[in-house]
Structures are given as structure tokens and as C-alpha cells.
Coordinates of C-alpha atoms and ligand atoms in Angstrom, one line a residue:
M28 CA 0.0 0.0 0.0
R29 CA 1.1 3.5 -0.6
R30 CA 2.3 5.5 2.3
N31 CA 0.5 8.8 2.7
M32 CA 2.6 11.7 1.7
D33 CA 3.5 13.6 4.8
E34 CA 4.5 17.2 5.0
S35 CA 7.3 16.5 7.5
V36 CA 8.8 13.8 5.2
I37 CA 8.9 16.3 2.3
L38 CA 10.5 19.0 4.5
E39 CA 13.1 16.5 5.7
K40 CA 14.0 15.2 2.3
A41 CA 14.2 18.7 0.9
S42 CA 16.5 19.8 3.6
E43 CA 18.6 16.6 3.1
A44 CA 18.9 17.7 -0.6
G45 CA 20.0 21.2 0.6
F46 CA 16.8 23.1 -0.2
M47 CA 14.1 25.0 1.6
I48 CA 10.6 24.4 0.2
N49 CA 7.6 26.6 -0.3
P50 CA 4.3 25.4 1.3
D51 CA 2.6 25.6 -2.2
A52 CA 5.2 23.2 -3.5
I53 CA 4.6 20.9 -0.6
S54 CA 0.8 21.0 -1.3
L55 CA 1.5 20.2 -5.0
L56 CA 3.5 17.1 -4.0
I57 CA 0.8 16.0 -1.6
D58 CA -1.9 16.7 -4.1
C59 CA -0.3 14.8 -6.9
K60 CA 0.5 12.0 -4.4
F61 CA 4.2 11.9 -5.4
P62 CA 5.8 8.8 -4.0
D63 CA 8.0 9.8 -1.1
N64 CA 10.7 7.2 -1.8
C65 CA 11.3 9.1 -5.1
L66 CA 11.6 12.6 -3.4
I67 CA 15.4 12.6 -3.3
S68 CA 15.7 11.8 -7.1
L69 CA 13.1 14.6 -7.7
F70 CA 15.0 17.1 -5.7
S71 CA 18.3 16.2 -7.5
E72 CA 16.6 17.4 -10.7
V73 CA 16.3 20.9 -9.3
D74 CA 19.0 23.4 -10.2
T75 CA 21.5 23.8 -7.3
S76 CA 21.3 27.6 -7.6
V77 CA 17.7 27.4 -6.4
F78 CA 17.4 28.3 -2.7
V79 CA 13.6 27.7 -2.1
I80 CA 11.9 25.1 -4.1
E81 CA 8.7 26.6 -5.7
P82 CA 5.9 24.7 -7.4
Q83 CA 7.3 25.5 -10.8
H84 CA 10.6 23.8 -10.0
I85 CA 8.7 20.7 -9.2
A86 CA 6.6 20.9 -12.3
A87 CA 9.8 21.6 -14.4
A88 CA 11.7 18.7 -12.8
I89 CA 8.8 16.3 -13.6
P90 CA 6.8 18.0 -16.4
N91 CA 4.4 15.2 -16.5
Y92 CA 3.8 14.9 -12.8
T93 CA 0.6 13.1 -12.3
E94 CA -2.0 12.1 -9.8
K95 CA -1.3 8.4 -9.5
T96 CA -4.1 6.0 -8.8
Q97 CA -2.0 2.9 -9.3
D98 CA 0.5 1.5 -6.9
P99 CA 3.5 3.9 -7.0
T100 CA 5.9 1.1 -6.2
Q101 CA 5.1 -0.5 -9.6
D102 CA 5.3 2.6 -11.7
L103 CA 6.6 6.1 -11.2
G104 CA 4.2 7.4 -13.7
F105 CA 6.5 9.0 -16.2
D106 CA 4.7 7.3 -19.0
Q107 CA 3.9 10.3 -21.4
D108 CA 0.3 9.2 -22.3
A109 CA -0.8 8.5 -18.8
A110 CA 0.7 11.7 -17.7
N111 CA -1.0 13.8 -20.4
A112 CA -4.3 12.2 -19.5
N113 CA -4.0 12.8 -15.8
A114 CA -1.6 15.6 -15.1
F115 CA -3.7 18.6 -15.9
R116 CA -6.6 19.9 -14.0
F117 CA -8.6 23.1 -14.5
K118 CA -9.1 24.9 -11.2
Y119 CA -12.4 26.7 -12.0
S120 CA -15.8 25.7 -13.3
F121 CA -18.1 27.8 -15.5
E122 CA -20.5 28.2 -12.7
Q123 CA -17.9 30.1 -10.7
N124 CA -17.7 32.8 -13.3
T125 CA -19.8 36.0 -13.1
V126 CA -20.0 38.1 -16.2
Q127 CA -22.3 41.1 -16.1
V128 CA -22.9 43.4 -19.0
M129 CA -23.0 46.9 -17.5
V130 CA -23.2 49.2 -20.6
D131 CA -23.9 48.0 -24.1
V132 CA -26.0 49.6 -26.9
S133 CA -26.9 46.3 -28.4
D134 CA -30.5 46.1 -27.0
E135 CA -31.0 49.8 -26.6
S136 CA -30.3 51.4 -30.0
T137 CA -32.7 54.1 -31.2
S138 CA -30.6 55.9 -33.8
V139 CA -31.8 56.4 -37.3
G140 CA -29.2 59.1 -38.0
E141 CA -31.5 62.1 -38.1
Y142 CA -30.2 65.6 -37.5
N143 CA -32.1 66.0 -34.3
Q144 CA -30.6 62.9 -32.9
F145 CA -27.1 64.2 -33.6
V146 CA -28.1 67.4 -31.6
Q147 CA -29.3 65.2 -28.7
Y148 CA -26.2 63.0 -28.9
F149 CA -23.7 65.8 -28.7
R150 CA -25.7 67.5 -25.9
D151 CA -25.5 64.3 -23.9
R152 CA -21.8 64.1 -24.6
Y153 CA -21.2 67.7 -23.6
T154 CA -23.4 67.5 -20.5
R155 CA -21.7 64.4 -19.1
L156 CA -18.1 65.4 -19.9
S157 CA -18.6 69.0 -18.7
E158 CA -20.0 67.7 -15.4
M159 CA -16.8 65.9 -14.8
I160 CA -14.8 69.1 -15.2
R161 CA -17.3 71.3 -13.4
S162 CA -16.5 69.6 -10.1
R163 CA -13.0 71.1 -10.4
V164 CA -13.7 74.3 -12.4
S165 CA -16.3 76.8 -11.5
S166 CA -17.5 77.8 -15.0
R167 CA -20.0 80.1 -16.6
P168 CA -22.0 79.7 -19.8
I169 CA -20.3 81.1 -22.9
E170 CA -23.4 83.3 -23.6
S171 CA -22.7 85.3 -20.4
I172 CA -19.3 86.5 -21.8
S173 CA -20.2 86.8 -25.5
K174 CA -20.5 90.2 -27.3
G175 CA -18.8 92.1 -24.5
K176 CA -21.6 91.1 -22.0
Y177 CA -19.1 90.3 -19.2
I178 CA -18.4 93.1 -16.8
K179 CA -15.2 92.7 -14.8
P180 CA -15.9 92.8 -11.1
L181 CA -14.5 95.8 -9.2
S182 CA -11.7 94.2 -7.2
R183 CA -8.3 95.2 -6.1
D184 CA -7.2 91.6 -6.5
E185 CA -6.4 91.1 -10.2
G186 CA -6.4 87.3 -9.8
S187 CA -10.1 87.2 -9.0
S188 CA -11.0 88.5 -12.4
E189 CA -10.2 85.1 -13.9
I190 CA -13.2 83.3 -15.3
S191 CA -13.7 79.8 -16.7
I192 CA -15.7 78.3 -19.5
I193 CA -16.2 74.6 -20.5
G194 CA -16.7 73.7 -24.1
M195 CA -16.0 71.4 -27.0
V196 CA -13.0 72.2 -29.1
A197 CA -14.6 73.5 -32.4
E198 CA -11.5 75.0 -34.1
K199 CA -7.8 75.0 -33.5
S200 CA -5.3 77.2 -35.2
T201 CA -1.9 78.8 -34.8
T202 CA -1.3 82.6 -35.5
N203 CA 1.6 84.0 -37.4
N204 CA 3.2 84.8 -34.0
Q205 CA 2.9 81.1 -32.9
H206 CA 0.1 81.8 -30.4
M207 CA -2.7 79.2 -30.5
I208 CA -6.3 80.0 -30.9
I209 CA -8.9 77.5 -29.8
V210 CA -12.6 78.1 -30.3
L211 CA -14.7 76.6 -27.6
E212 CA -18.4 75.8 -28.0
D213 CA -21.1 75.1 -25.4
P214 CA -24.9 74.9 -25.8
T215 CA -25.1 78.7 -25.4
G216 CA -22.5 79.8 -27.9
S217 CA -18.9 79.8 -28.9
F218 CA -15.8 81.8 -27.8
P219 CA -12.2 82.1 -28.8
V220 CA -9.4 81.3 -26.4
L221 CA -5.8 82.5 -26.9
I222 CA -2.8 80.4 -25.6
N223 CA 0.2 82.7 -25.5
Q224 CA 3.3 81.1 -27.2
K225 CA 5.4 82.3 -24.3
D226 CA 3.5 79.9 -21.9
T227 CA 5.4 76.8 -23.2
A228 CA 3.8 74.5 -20.7
L229 CA 0.3 75.5 -21.7
I230 CA 1.2 75.4 -25.4
E231 CA 2.4 71.9 -24.9
I232 CA -1.0 70.9 -23.5
A233 CA -2.9 72.9 -26.1
S234 CA -1.0 71.4 -29.0
K235 CA -2.3 68.0 -28.1
L236 CA -6.0 69.1 -28.0
I237 CA -8.1 67.5 -30.7
L238 CA -11.4 68.6 -32.3
D239 CA -14.6 67.8 -30.3
E240 CA -12.9 67.0 -27.0
V241 CA -14.5 68.8 -24.0
I242 CA -12.2 71.0 -21.9
G243 CA -12.3 73.7 -19.3
V244 CA -10.3 76.9 -19.9
T245 CA -9.5 79.4 -17.1
G246 CA -8.1 82.8 -17.9
N247 CA -8.7 86.6 -18.2
L248 CA -10.7 88.3 -20.9
S249 CA -8.9 90.6 -23.2
P250 CA -9.5 94.3 -22.6
D251 CA -12.1 94.5 -25.4
G252 CA -13.8 91.3 -24.0
G253 CA -13.4 89.5 -27.3
I254 CA -11.0 86.7 -26.4
L255 CA -10.2 84.6 -23.3
M256 CA -6.5 84.6 -22.5
A257 CA -5.9 81.1 -21.1
S258 CA -3.9 80.4 -18.0
K259 CA -5.1 76.9 -17.4
I260 CA -6.6 74.0 -19.4
T261 CA -8.5 71.3 -17.6
Q262 CA -9.3 67.9 -19.2
P263 CA -11.9 65.6 -17.6
D264 CA -9.3 62.8 -16.9
V265 CA -9.5 60.5 -13.9
P266 CA -8.4 61.4 -10.4
N267 CA -4.7 60.8 -9.5
S268 CA -5.7 58.9 -6.4
L269 CA -7.9 56.2 -7.8
S270 CA -8.5 53.8 -4.9
S271 CA -6.9 50.4 -5.2
K272 CA -8.4 48.2 -7.8
R273 CA -11.2 45.8 -7.5
H274 CA -10.0 42.3 -7.8
S275 CA -11.1 38.7 -7.9
E276 CA -9.2 35.5 -8.6
G277 CA -8.1 33.4 -11.5
I278 CA -6.8 34.7 -14.8
A279 CA -8.4 36.8 -17.6
L280 CA -6.8 36.7 -21.1
F281 CA -7.3 39.4 -23.7
I282 CA -7.2 38.9 -27.4
S283 CA -8.5 40.7 -30.6
D284 CA -8.1 40.9 -34.3
I285 CA -8.1 37.2 -35.0
H286 CA -9.0 37.8 -38.7
V287 CA -10.1 34.3 -39.5
G288 CA -10.6 34.1 -43.2
S289 CA -7.6 36.2 -44.1
K290 CA -4.7 34.5 -46.0
E291 CA -2.5 36.1 -43.3
F292 CA -4.4 34.5 -40.4
M293 CA -1.7 32.7 -38.3
K294 CA -3.3 29.3 -38.0
E295 CA -0.4 27.4 -36.4
E296 CA 0.2 30.0 -33.7
W297 CA -3.5 30.2 -33.0
E298 CA -3.7 26.4 -32.6
L299 CA -0.8 26.6 -30.2
F300 CA -2.9 29.1 -28.2
L301 CA -5.8 26.7 -28.3
D302 CA -3.6 23.9 -27.1
F303 CA -2.4 26.1 -24.3
L304 CA -6.0 26.9 -23.2
N305 CA -6.6 23.2 -23.1
G306 CA -3.6 22.6 -20.8
K307 CA -1.6 20.9 -23.5
N308 CA 1.5 23.1 -23.7
E309 CA 4.7 21.4 -22.9
N310 CA 5.8 24.2 -20.7
P311 CA 4.7 23.5 -17.1
V312 CA 4.5 27.2 -16.3
L313 CA 2.0 27.7 -19.2
R314 CA 0.1 24.7 -18.0
E315 CA -0.2 26.2 -14.5
I316 CA -1.5 29.4 -16.0
A317 CA -3.9 27.5 -18.2
A318 CA -5.3 25.8 -15.2
D319 CA -6.2 29.2 -13.7
V320 CA -7.8 30.8 -16.7
R321 CA -11.5 31.8 -16.1
Y322 CA -12.1 34.5 -18.7
L323 CA -11.2 35.4 -22.3
V324 CA -12.1 38.8 -23.6
V325 CA -12.1 39.4 -27.4
A326 CA -12.1 42.9 -28.7
G327 CA -13.3 42.6 -32.3
D328 CA -12.2 41.8 -35.8
I329 CA -12.8 38.1 -35.1
V330 CA -13.0 37.5 -38.9
D331 CA -11.5 39.3 -41.8
G332 CA -15.0 40.0 -43.3
I333 CA -15.8 40.8 -46.9
G334 CA -15.9 44.2 -48.7
I335 CA -14.1 45.9 -45.8
Y336 CA -11.6 47.5 -48.2
P337 CA -11.1 47.6 -52.0
N338 CA -10.0 44.3 -53.5
Q339 CA -10.1 42.4 -50.2
E340 CA -11.1 39.3 -52.2
A341 CA -7.5 38.8 -53.2
D342 CA -6.4 38.6 -49.5
L343 CA -9.1 36.1 -48.4
E344 CA -8.6 32.4 -47.7
I345 CA -12.3 32.0 -46.9
P346 CA -14.3 34.2 -49.4
E347 CA -17.8 33.7 -47.8
I348 CA -18.7 35.6 -44.6
Y349 CA -20.7 32.9 -42.9
D350 CA -18.0 30.4 -43.7
Q351 CA -15.5 32.7 -42.0
Y352 CA -17.8 32.8 -38.9
R353 CA -18.3 29.1 -38.9
A354 CA -14.5 28.7 -39.0
V355 CA -13.9 31.0 -36.0
A356 CA -16.9 29.5 -34.1
D357 CA -15.4 26.1 -34.6
Y358 CA -12.2 27.3 -32.9
F359 CA -14.2 28.7 -30.0
H360 CA -15.9 25.2 -29.7
Q361 CA -12.3 23.9 -29.2
M362 CA -11.8 26.1 -26.1
P363 CA -12.5 24.6 -22.7
P364 CA -16.2 25.2 -21.9
H365 CA -15.5 26.4 -18.4
I366 CA -13.8 29.6 -19.7
H367 CA -16.4 32.4 -19.9
I368 CA -15.7 34.2 -23.2
V369 CA -16.8 37.8 -24.0
V370 CA -16.8 38.8 -27.6
A371 CA -17.3 42.3 -29.1
P372 CA -17.2 43.2 -32.8
G373 CA -14.8 45.3 -34.7
N374 CA -14.7 47.1 -38.1
H375 CA -14.1 43.8 -40.0
D376 CA -17.1 42.1 -38.4
A377 CA -20.6 41.7 -39.9
V378 CA -22.3 44.4 -37.9
R379 CA -23.1 48.1 -38.6
R380 CA -19.9 50.1 -39.1
A381 CA -21.0 53.2 -37.2
E382 CA -20.1 53.2 -33.5
P383 CA -21.4 52.2 -31.0
Q384 CA -21.7 48.9 -32.9
L385 CA -24.4 46.5 -32.0
T386 CA -23.5 43.0 -31.3
F387 CA -23.5 40.1 -33.8
P388 CA -26.8 38.9 -35.4
K389 CA -28.4 35.8 -34.0
I390 CA -27.5 33.7 -37.0
I391 CA -23.8 34.3 -36.1
R392 CA -24.2 34.1 -32.3
D393 CA -25.9 30.7 -32.7
M394 CA -22.8 29.2 -34.3
F395 CA -20.8 29.7 -31.0
P396 CA -20.8 27.6 -27.8
K397 CA -22.9 28.5 -24.8
N398 CA -19.9 29.9 -22.8
V399 CA -19.7 32.9 -25.1
T400 CA -21.4 36.2 -24.1
F401 CA -21.7 38.6 -27.0
V402 CA -21.6 42.4 -26.5
G403 CA -21.5 45.5 -28.7
N404 CA -18.5 47.8 -29.3
P405 CA -17.8 49.5 -27.0
A406 CA -19.1 47.6 -23.9
L407 CA -18.5 47.8 -20.2
V408 CA -18.6 44.4 -18.6
S409 CA -17.7 43.2 -15.1
L410 CA -15.9 39.9 -14.6
D411 CA -16.8 39.2 -11.0
D412 CA -16.2 42.7 -9.6
V413 CA -13.5 43.7 -12.0
Y414 CA -14.7 46.3 -14.6
I415 CA -13.5 45.9 -18.1
Q416 CA -14.1 48.6 -20.8
I417 CA -13.9 46.9 -24.1
Y418 CA -13.4 49.0 -27.3
H419 CA -12.2 47.7 -30.6
G420 CA -10.2 50.9 -31.1
C421 CA -10.9 52.5 -34.5
S422 CA -10.3 55.9 -33.0
M423 CA -6.7 55.0 -32.6
D424 CA -6.2 55.9 -36.2
D425 CA -7.4 59.4 -35.5
L426 CA -5.3 59.7 -32.3
V427 CA -2.1 58.5 -34.1
A428 CA -2.8 61.0 -36.8
S429 CA -3.6 64.0 -34.6
I430 CA -1.6 63.8 -31.3
K431 CA 2.1 64.1 -31.1
G432 CA 3.6 61.1 -29.3
V433 CA 0.8 58.7 -30.0
S434 CA 2.0 55.8 -32.2
Y435 CA 1.0 52.5 -33.5
Q436 CA 4.1 50.9 -32.0
A437 CA 3.1 52.0 -28.5
P438 CA -0.7 51.6 -28.7
T439 CA -1.3 52.4 -25.0
T440 CA -0.2 55.9 -25.6
G441 CA -3.4 56.4 -27.6
M442 CA -5.4 54.7 -24.9
M443 CA -4.0 57.1 -22.3
E444 CA -5.3 60.0 -24.4
M445 CA -8.7 58.4 -24.4
V446 CA -8.7 58.3 -20.6
K447 CA -7.6 62.0 -20.3
R448 CA -10.6 62.9 -22.5
R449 CA -12.9 60.3 -20.8
H450 CA -13.9 59.3 -24.3
L451 CA -13.1 56.4 -26.5
A452 CA -13.5 58.3 -29.8
P453 CA -13.3 62.0 -29.1
T454 CA -13.2 63.4 -32.7
Y455 CA -16.3 63.2 -34.8
G456 CA -16.2 63.1 -38.6
S457 CA -12.8 61.6 -39.2
R458 CA -12.1 57.8 -39.4
V459 CA -14.7 56.9 -36.8
M460 CA -18.3 56.9 -38.0
I461 CA -20.7 57.7 -35.1
S462 CA -24.3 56.7 -34.9
P463 CA -26.3 59.3 -32.8
E464 CA -27.7 57.3 -30.0
K465 CA -29.7 59.0 -27.2
K466 CA -26.7 58.7 -24.9
D467 CA -23.0 58.6 -25.7
Y468 CA -21.9 55.0 -25.3
L469 CA -18.3 56.0 -26.2
L470 CA -17.9 58.1 -23.1
I471 CA -15.8 56.6 -20.3
D472 CA -18.3 57.2 -17.6
Q473 CA -17.7 54.6 -14.9
V474 CA -13.9 54.4 -14.4
P475 CA -12.9 50.8 -15.3
D476 CA -10.1 48.7 -13.8
I477 CA -9.0 47.6 -17.3
I478 CA -9.4 49.1 -20.7
H479 CA -9.0 46.6 -23.5
C480 CA -8.6 47.7 -27.2
G481 CA -7.4 46.1 -30.3
H482 CA -7.5 47.3 -34.0
V483 CA -3.9 48.5 -34.3
H484 CA -2.4 45.0 -34.3
T485 CA 0.3 45.8 -31.9
V486 CA 0.5 44.6 -28.3
G487 CA 0.9 47.0 -25.4
V488 CA 0.2 46.8 -21.7
T489 CA 0.7 49.6 -19.3
S490 CA -0.9 51.3 -16.3
Y491 CA -2.3 54.8 -16.2
K492 CA -3.5 56.2 -12.8
N493 CA -4.2 52.7 -11.6
I494 CA -6.1 51.6 -14.7
I495 CA -4.6 48.8 -16.7
L496 CA -4.5 49.6 -20.4
I497 CA -4.2 46.6 -22.7
N498 CA -3.9 46.5 -26.5
S499 CA -4.1 42.9 -27.4
G500 CA -2.4 42.7 -30.8
T501 CA -3.5 40.3 -33.5
W502 CA -3.4 36.8 -35.1
Q503 CA -2.9 38.2 -38.6
A504 CA 0.6 38.6 -40.0
Q505 CA 1.6 41.8 -41.8
T506 CA -0.7 42.5 -44.8
D507 CA 0.5 44.2 -48.0
F508 CA -1.5 47.3 -47.0
Q509 CA 0.2 47.4 -43.6
K510 CA 3.6 47.0 -45.3
K511 CA 2.9 50.0 -47.5
V512 CA 2.0 52.2 -44.6
N513 CA 4.8 50.8 -42.4
I514 CA 2.6 49.2 -39.7
M515 CA 4.6 46.4 -38.0
P516 CA 2.1 44.1 -36.3
T517 CA 3.2 42.1 -33.1
P518 CA 1.0 39.0 -33.6
A519 CA 0.3 35.9 -31.5
K520 CA 0.9 37.6 -28.1
V521 CA -1.7 37.3 -25.4
P522 CA -1.9 39.8 -22.5
M523 CA -3.1 38.3 -19.2
V524 CA -4.2 39.7 -15.9
D525 CA -4.0 37.8 -12.7
L526 CA -7.3 38.9 -11.2
K527 CA -6.0 38.3 -7.7
T528 CA -2.9 40.5 -7.8
M529 CA -4.0 42.5 -10.9
K530 CA -0.4 41.8 -12.2
T531 CA -0.1 41.6 -16.0
R532 CA 2.0 39.5 -18.3
I533 CA 2.2 38.9 -22.0
L534 CA 2.2 35.3 -23.2
D535 CA 3.9 34.7 -26.6
F536 CA 2.8 32.0 -29.0
N537 CA 5.1 32.9 -31.8
L538 CA 6.5 29.6 -33.2
Y539 CA 9.5 30.9 -34.9
D540 CA 10.7 33.4 -32.3
E541 CA 13.5 32.3 -30.0
D542 CA 12.3 34.6 -27.2
A543 CA 8.8 33.2 -27.2
L544 CA 7.6 31.6 -24.0
Ligands
D5M17 O1 -6.7 47.6 -38.9 C1 -5.4 47.1 -38.7 C2 -4.4 48.2 -38.7 O2 -4.2 48.7 -40.1 C3 -4.8 49.4 -37.9 O3 -3.6 49.9 -37.3 C4 -5.3 50.4 -38.9 C5 -4.6 50.1 -40.1 N1 -5.4 50.3 -41.3 C6 -6.3 49.5 -41.8 N2 -6.9 50.0 -42.9 C7 -6.4 51.3 -43.0 C8 -6.7 52.4 -43.8 N3 -7.6 52.3 -44.9 N4 -6.0 53.5 -43.6 C9 -5.1 53.6 -42.6 N5 -4.9 52.6 -41.8 C10 -5.5 51.5 -41.9 P1 -7.9 46.6 -39.3 O4 -9.1 47.1 -38.7 O5 -7.6 45.2 -38.8 O6 -8.0 46.6 -40.8
FE18 FE1 -8.0 44.2 -37.0
ZN19 ZN1 -9.9 46.8 -36.7

């Protein structure tokens, strides 16, 4: 009969071998019923530079460690097939996951694109963004200072004559003398603001302003009352001191831009990712991570689509749209069913192009397994208590084009600019088409714990004021178009967040890259 593995025996043998041992490593040995007469040979596999034996050392020493049911004296269990069958165990079940859709236009759309709806839409945007600024800036309606209406209060204190207005940036220009002029607009009127070229700090801020963002400006009126001479610009932003993040447990993975159907879709790397999800990666560290995965969030462009750009047919492996969705759905059927998957559309998907985008039609949703929750783009969802703002990211093209320092190679720089403006797509009428819903779904109202974008096909993970910003890259190799415009994708990388510690990491499934995990 097998002897029960005892903690004191493990401690003793580890010490004999010259190591200390972490309690989790002890639990792992007990859990997998490792035969204690083989402990010494196990510990001899561990690198002598190791001081404390951690679970990964054990997993690495015996990659196919297994829960043995047969008599350990007969067989140490290093048979590959038996090990593969028994070694791996998912830690969570589907029932333990809680996905709540907090904000999503999908069932609430009212827009038909009429002029009046645009008026209402922009009023909602202005009201909610200006409210965020109003708590820090005491402002007056533009009407009250227009046409010389404003009368300077009689005061000996010059500083007290400063006034503030809050408006949308309607125009932006530079004078011959390098001063900047910004025209601000609120529901009562519009007013020009001058940023003096000598105020270099303010010019730096003003030069990054983009059309249609909502800002507060504080300053003095010119002697003739015709222009506001700015001394301060206030963006909505989020507070510096966001309280520590909500958290949960297990792991959430973030992907986007799978582009199934494209000739450039990286099938092999994607299949390696599927194997990883199923606990079949050779690397014990990756198997340990896979065991912990509870959520997978997908931020759009799940297929390459059809008719998205001129002559796309030449780039398609699967020319029919439903065939593309059947192919990607088939991959999702190969994912472990306990993982709760959240899928939002992107500009290549078969939904309306204007944002906010409604979720996929029923005929497509029905192709997928039951563990998939479909949302629109953007959408705010909570995974347990952790708030995730999902947005495919088409506005990144505008942000790269209009803000100095924002680049495709560092996609989170653009996401930071979204947070400063509390808006996912601040500029209207450029690359992003907007559908005028009653309320502005693109506004970042509730401060999330994580913002997840895709679209630009480059991976980036960073933190801004305690919000984790993730751009999840792609599974499509560089296209001819991207080559022409010098976009260098970073495919087959998967950002993950440990929901317990809120620490992040990027898993790499590139097959032909020496550095890949
Ligand atoms: O976008 C993938 C990437 O390619 C993203 O960075 C935008 C860029 N892209 C795609 N089409 C265009 C056009 N027409 N102009 C400029 N940049 C573009 P995806 O949504 O996957 O096509
Ligand atoms: Fe894409
Ligand atoms: Zn896209």
C-alpha cells in the first residue's frame, strides 16, 4: 500500500537535498501523491542555484507529474500518455464565473441618423463630460461673456478676475506669431481662447488638444472682451488617487483581431494558443497558467470579413462571410467550456460600421458555444467585480494622426489620451463613423479597472493612474497594405491579468521566435 505523503517527510527530504521548500510546492507534491521514496531523485533534478523550491521547480523537474491512482511502487508514472491524461486539472468551473454586461448599446439602439438625434447625442456628450470638469472648475455659460456682456468685477485683487468656461474644441489654429487660438463651443454659444506662445507648458497641452474634445479653460478676458487669454486648461481625466483596484481570482486573457478568413491568419500560432488553453502546452508554467484561466475577452475583428476595403477578395482564404464565422466559431468550440468568453465586434465584423456597434446577429451568435457572451462595441462588462471597458479601437487611427507622441508601435499611448478625455473616440467626422444614440456610449463614464482595445495589431500593456491599459495585438501577419503604410504588427501575443494580484504578463505564441515563451 502507498504511504500517505506527509509534510514532515517532504521537509526533511528537501533539507537533506540542501533546499528549503515553499508550502505551495509541498501542497503540490501532496496533491499529486508523489511517491515519497522518489523525493530525493526529484530534488536532485532541481538546479542547485535554487534556494527555495517553488511549485514551478517541481513541475519543471517532472513536467508530466501526475495524480497516480495505481501503486506507485510499480510505476513512477513517467509514461507520457498517462501523464498527459491525468496531469492537468482546471481549477475553476463555468458556474464560478460571473460576467455582467453593465453598458452596451446592443438592445438599446434608437438611432436612425436624423439631424435632431445628432443634436441630442452631442448634448449628452457635452453635459456628461462638462459635469466631470465642473467639479474642479467653476465655470459660466459662454453666452454670459459673449458680445462684451461680461463686466469685470471691481476688485483690487487682479487674480479674482479670472473666469472659466467649459466647451467642445470646435476649431484649433496657430497665429503668425505662434500663439494658439482654440474656439470653444457650449450649448449657449462659442468663444475664442488664446494660448500665448510664451507659456510653453500650456502650449504643450494645447498642441495635443483635438477637435470635439471637451475641456475647461480658465483665464482673463482681453480688454475688449473679445477673447479669453488662457492660464489653465482642464481635461476631464480620472483622479490621480484612484483607490486600489477591485480584484477577484483566476486569470483573464485578452485577445483581438483574429481575422479568421484572411490569408495572413496565423493558424499554427492560433492552434498553439488553443492547445495552451486546453492545458496541452509542454511548458509547465504555461500549464499552470492555463489551469487558472477563467475569462477570455475578445475585442473585435474576429473574422477578416468581406468588402471591408477595396480588392479584399485577393487577400481572403475564406471568401464567404458565414464560412468565416463558422470557422472562427469552430475554434471557439475547441476552447475549454468552463472559460467564460466575452466577444465584441470590430470594423471587420458583420455588424453596422458606425459606433457604437451593435453585437453580432443571432445567426452568427448561434454558431458559437454557450460559454460565449456577445456584446457590442464598446461595452463595459464586469468579470466578478472587475470592470473591463472593451473598445475595438478605430479611433486609434485618429489619435495617431492628430496627437504628437501617439504611435501604432506603442498603442497604450493612444489609450491614455482616451482616458484623459474620458472618451473612446473624441473626434467626430474623421475615421470613426458615429451613430447618434440617445446617450453617448463611447464616453468613459464609470472608471474601469481595465481598458481593452485592439485594432492596431500591436501589443501593449501599461498602467495609467491605476487603470490597466491593454492592447491585445492580432493573429494576422503583416498585410500588404500594412507593409505599404509601415505598420509592424506584433502577432500571437496574449496579455493576461491575474485577477487576484492585478499583475499583468504577455504570453507569446510565436512559433518561430527564439524569445517566445
Ligand atoms: O486595422 C489594422 C491596422 O491597419 C490598424 O492599425 C489600422 C490600419 N489600417 C487598416 N486600414 C487602414 C486604412 N484604410 N487607412 C489607414 N490605416 C488602416 P484593421 O481594422 O484590422 O484593418
Ligand atoms: Fe484588425
Ligand atoms: Zn480593426
